[in-house]
XYZ file of C-alpha atoms in Angstrom:
299
model
C 7.831 17.473 -0.862
C 6.941 15.139 2.110
C 7.515 16.147 5.666
C 10.855 14.215 5.885
C 12.203 15.996 2.881
C 10.916 19.352 4.333
C 12.882 18.598 7.450
C 16.051 17.593 5.768
C 15.937 20.600 3.449
C 15.438 23.044 6.311
C 18.354 21.356 8.432
C 20.843 21.198 5.559
C 20.036 24.893 4.683
C 21.222 25.803 8.172
C 24.553 24.075 7.634
C 23.925 20.945 9.518
C 25.873 17.945 8.075
C 23.572 15.759 5.850
C 24.582 12.518 7.590
C 23.724 13.942 11.008
C 20.499 15.116 9.684
C 19.715 11.639 8.410
C 20.501 9.937 11.687
C 18.283 12.357 13.486
C 15.504 11.976 10.952
C 15.421 8.243 11.617
C 13.933 8.902 15.020
C 11.443 11.642 13.955
C 7.888 10.280 13.537
C 4.681 11.756 12.335
C 1.481 10.928 14.155
C -2.218 11.664 13.780
C -3.635 13.497 16.794
C -7.408 13.781 17.238
C -9.217 16.517 18.877
C -12.919 17.207 19.702
C -14.511 18.448 16.514
C -15.700 22.063 16.133
C -18.113 23.566 13.629
C -16.590 23.873 10.213
C -13.877 21.197 10.879
C -13.809 17.883 9.024
C -14.981 15.029 11.015
C -12.718 12.082 10.910
C -14.401 9.694 13.316
C -16.244 9.550 16.711
C -15.336 8.754 20.294
C -17.941 6.866 22.247
C -21.514 6.280 21.058
C -22.358 3.002 19.384
C -20.214 1.325 16.641
C -21.192 0.788 13.016
C -20.694 -3.090 12.682
C -20.834 -4.984 9.464
C -24.272 -6.582 9.029
C -24.131 -10.078 10.709
C -21.118 -9.364 12.839
C -21.779 -9.542 16.593
C -20.401 -7.042 19.083
C -16.819 -7.953 19.934
C -16.805 -10.146 23.176
C -20.368 -11.387 22.513
C -23.465 -10.631 24.482
C -22.234 -11.877 27.799
C -18.909 -10.078 27.974
C -19.076 -7.360 25.258
C -16.004 -5.119 25.076
C -16.666 -1.350 25.705
C -16.555 0.673 22.445
C -13.782 3.337 22.525
C -14.354 5.034 19.171
C -13.837 4.796 15.386
C -12.040 6.659 12.588
C -12.774 7.006 8.895
C -9.371 6.168 7.249
C -10.257 8.067 4.163
C -10.720 11.234 6.189
C -7.572 11.017 8.245
C -4.713 13.293 7.299
C -1.787 11.189 5.799
C 1.315 10.857 8.099
C 4.602 9.602 6.590
C 5.678 6.360 7.998
C 2.195 5.445 9.169
C 0.841 2.947 6.720
C -2.844 3.081 7.629
C -5.590 1.795 5.268
C -6.448 4.318 2.532
C -10.189 3.939 3.246
C -12.653 1.928 5.412
C -13.063 2.308 9.160
C -10.994 1.182 12.319
C -13.095 0.485 15.337
C -11.399 0.321 18.721
C -12.743 -1.820 21.698
C -11.221 -2.181 25.228
C -12.227 -3.407 28.594
C -9.578 -1.520 30.551
C -10.092 -3.182 33.955
C -9.914 -6.804 32.643
C -7.063 -5.963 30.165
C -5.054 -4.562 33.103
C -5.735 -7.530 35.298
C -5.316 -10.288 32.747
C -2.310 -8.972 30.748
C -1.062 -10.276 28.357
C -4.395 -11.857 27.467
C -5.620 -10.643 24.125
C -9.370 -11.219 25.079
C -10.191 -7.780 26.327
C -9.076 -5.564 23.511
C -9.961 -5.549 19.803
C -9.410 -3.562 16.626
C -11.999 -4.198 13.939
C -11.233 -3.037 10.400
C -14.297 -2.413 8.226
C -13.448 -2.146 4.506
C -14.983 0.622 2.551
C -18.212 -0.546 0.759
C -19.000 -3.010 3.569
C -22.764 -3.005 4.629
C -22.812 -1.816 8.031
C -25.343 -0.603 10.650
C -25.340 0.992 14.041
C -25.179 -1.784 16.601
C -27.835 -1.968 19.420
C -26.408 -1.700 22.954
C -25.524 -5.173 24.252
C -28.248 -6.622 26.389
C -28.286 -5.165 30.054
C -25.368 -2.859 29.074
C -27.062 0.315 28.127
C -26.996 1.696 31.683
C -24.221 -0.550 33.249
C -21.097 0.698 35.025
C -17.753 -0.852 35.459
C -17.250 -3.145 38.348
C -14.590 -1.155 40.262
C -15.763 2.419 39.463
C -19.002 4.212 38.864
C -18.105 4.926 35.228
C -20.588 4.196 32.415
C -20.126 1.321 30.151
C -21.433 3.313 27.125
C -20.269 6.940 26.748
C -21.805 9.792 24.774
C -20.662 10.205 21.208
C -18.350 12.987 20.364
C -17.115 13.738 16.787
C -13.433 14.277 16.299
C -11.172 16.046 13.909
C -7.384 15.418 13.381
C -4.170 16.920 12.313
C -0.512 15.575 11.879
C 1.952 16.174 14.562
C 5.790 15.608 14.787
C 7.002 13.443 17.647
C 10.519 12.669 18.951
C 11.532 10.013 21.512
C 11.885 11.002 25.048
C 15.697 10.794 25.138
C 15.859 13.382 22.324
C 13.251 15.738 23.890
C 14.782 15.474 27.288
C 18.470 15.153 26.201
C 18.798 12.351 28.634
C 20.311 9.017 27.807
C 21.349 7.799 31.277
C 19.066 4.748 31.150
C 19.291 4.069 27.437
C 21.139 1.433 25.392
C 24.738 1.833 24.501
C 23.708 2.279 20.868
C 21.375 5.230 21.818
C 24.218 6.901 23.900
C 26.599 6.544 21.077
C 24.106 8.114 18.650
C 23.369 10.965 21.153
C 27.101 11.786 21.262
C 27.112 11.943 17.392
C 24.266 14.346 17.248
C 26.297 17.571 17.685
C 23.445 19.791 16.535
C 20.606 18.251 18.430
C 19.405 21.457 19.834
C 19.126 23.020 16.394
C 17.510 19.957 14.984
C 14.829 19.906 17.656
C 14.300 23.677 16.987
C 13.674 23.024 13.442
C 11.010 20.416 14.180
C 9.276 22.751 16.570
C 9.352 25.517 14.001
C 8.044 23.328 11.134
C 5.410 21.612 13.246
C 4.639 23.683 16.390
C 2.403 22.168 19.115
C -0.635 24.493 18.907
C -2.765 22.444 21.282
C -1.887 20.636 24.515
C -1.452 16.956 23.462
C -2.703 15.787 26.981
C -6.278 16.592 25.845
C -6.114 14.551 22.667
C -8.708 11.830 22.951
C -6.951 9.670 20.434
C -3.513 9.496 18.987
C -2.384 7.186 16.086
C 1.333 6.593 15.432
C 4.297 8.408 16.976
C 5.595 7.262 20.222
C 4.072 5.736 23.318
C 3.201 8.075 26.037
C 4.471 7.419 29.549
C 1.543 7.750 31.925
C 1.847 8.201 35.672
C 4.179 5.809 37.511
C 3.630 2.843 35.272
C 6.244 1.543 32.858
C 5.428 2.620 29.242
C 4.175 -0.205 26.958
C 7.593 -0.707 25.287
C 9.150 -1.126 28.631
C 6.606 -3.736 29.611
C 7.199 -5.488 26.308
C 10.902 -5.453 26.759
C 10.669 -6.908 30.276
C 8.416 -9.729 28.963
C 10.785 -10.477 26.027
C 13.829 -10.671 28.222
C 11.999 -12.866 30.800
C 11.121 -15.246 28.012
C 14.629 -15.308 26.510
C 16.164 -15.791 29.876
C 13.732 -18.504 31.113
C 15.627 -21.083 33.150
C 18.767 -18.977 33.331
C 20.004 -17.578 36.605
C 21.044 -14.200 35.197
C 22.275 -11.461 37.595
C 19.774 -8.551 37.827
C 22.303 -6.195 36.350
C 22.523 -8.410 33.257
C 18.813 -8.516 32.901
C 18.651 -4.711 33.052
C 21.460 -4.461 30.351
C 19.539 -6.901 28.082
C 16.357 -4.815 28.670
C 18.107 -1.573 27.706
C 19.570 -3.101 24.519
C 16.198 -4.831 23.570
C 13.982 -1.795 23.928
C 15.270 0.266 20.925
C 14.547 -2.733 18.585
C 10.938 -3.020 19.917
C 10.339 0.715 19.663
C 11.372 0.596 15.962
C 9.186 -2.526 15.217
C 6.124 -1.716 17.208
C 4.089 1.391 16.509
C 1.283 2.846 18.578
C -1.944 2.191 16.591
C -4.048 3.900 19.106
C -3.497 5.756 22.414
C -6.429 7.061 24.363
C -7.838 7.857 27.863
C -10.567 5.510 28.941
C -13.778 6.182 30.720
C -11.838 6.030 33.907
C -9.409 8.669 35.091
C -7.066 6.002 36.245
C -6.574 3.903 33.142
C -5.024 4.756 29.705
C -5.229 2.489 26.669
C -2.445 1.773 24.190
C -2.598 -0.558 21.166
C 0.660 -1.533 19.489
C 1.216 -3.153 16.087
C 4.104 -4.119 14.073
C 4.737 -1.898 11.021
C 4.475 -4.840 8.699
C 1.244 -6.034 10.207
C -0.278 -2.514 9.878
C 0.709 -2.394 6.222
C -0.889 -5.864 5.683
C -3.968 -4.902 7.667
C -3.422 -7.686 10.171
C -5.149 -5.908 12.969
C -5.662 -9.179 14.820
C -1.969 -9.024 15.576
C -2.347 -5.852 17.765
C -1.220 -6.001 21.401
C -2.850 -4.021 24.072
C -1.075 -2.471 27.059
C -3.518 -0.739 29.411
C -1.644 1.613 31.849
C -2.654 2.625 35.293
C -2.054 6.246 35.934
C -1.240 6.143 39.635
């Protein structure tokens, strides 16, 4: 029995109508949350340190503008999460220059996901020239960070409008669904009982899948993506601001369905937070070059 079946069975056993359970379950997601590894726990990857790159592959960004290495995961060691079609094996390596990515958005030049298939000959890369002791230009934070091993577990996640029971600024379709979920409190209780949060998610150094976090005062990545989408669609049109807001509200649920968080993580800076999004079909096809990066500023 997978986790969705487990949830449906528990909800129906409590007398909640099956069709309502199904509508709620469409918005229930399972994510992989990483934590600093402890003795006796399985290591699923590392944050920081130096990447293991395929032999002959240069550090992403090249010697002159190398991208800081965030961390890597061993896909075969990760726990499986329903709805998250990660590779069965091989490694995923994450790179991000948070300052440049924030300044030059939506340029793809300052973020990278590198997939290294299982069996690929790889070696620990040497630090890029003149970067072993370098710091970022705006802050005195190191370019290279100490390596930390990580473990992981599967967590259940719900969108903010369900968790907060607040649809004031949501699309009409979401408001209609919210009105139909007559047992929303019970359904949320079941999720919490089946998959309780035993650790504070704030301290997770890496989250794969689930929903985008909203950090500080900045718009979340899907809101930024929605704004860009509506701006492009309405180019040349003199739409009233109220109509643009309406279009953004209606567009956002579609983008949330289509674009999954491939990786969310704090950066070396206390002010920046990284988020990589990818379409579900691109993730399944291992087209990691189609990833989009949305660096958030926390203040």
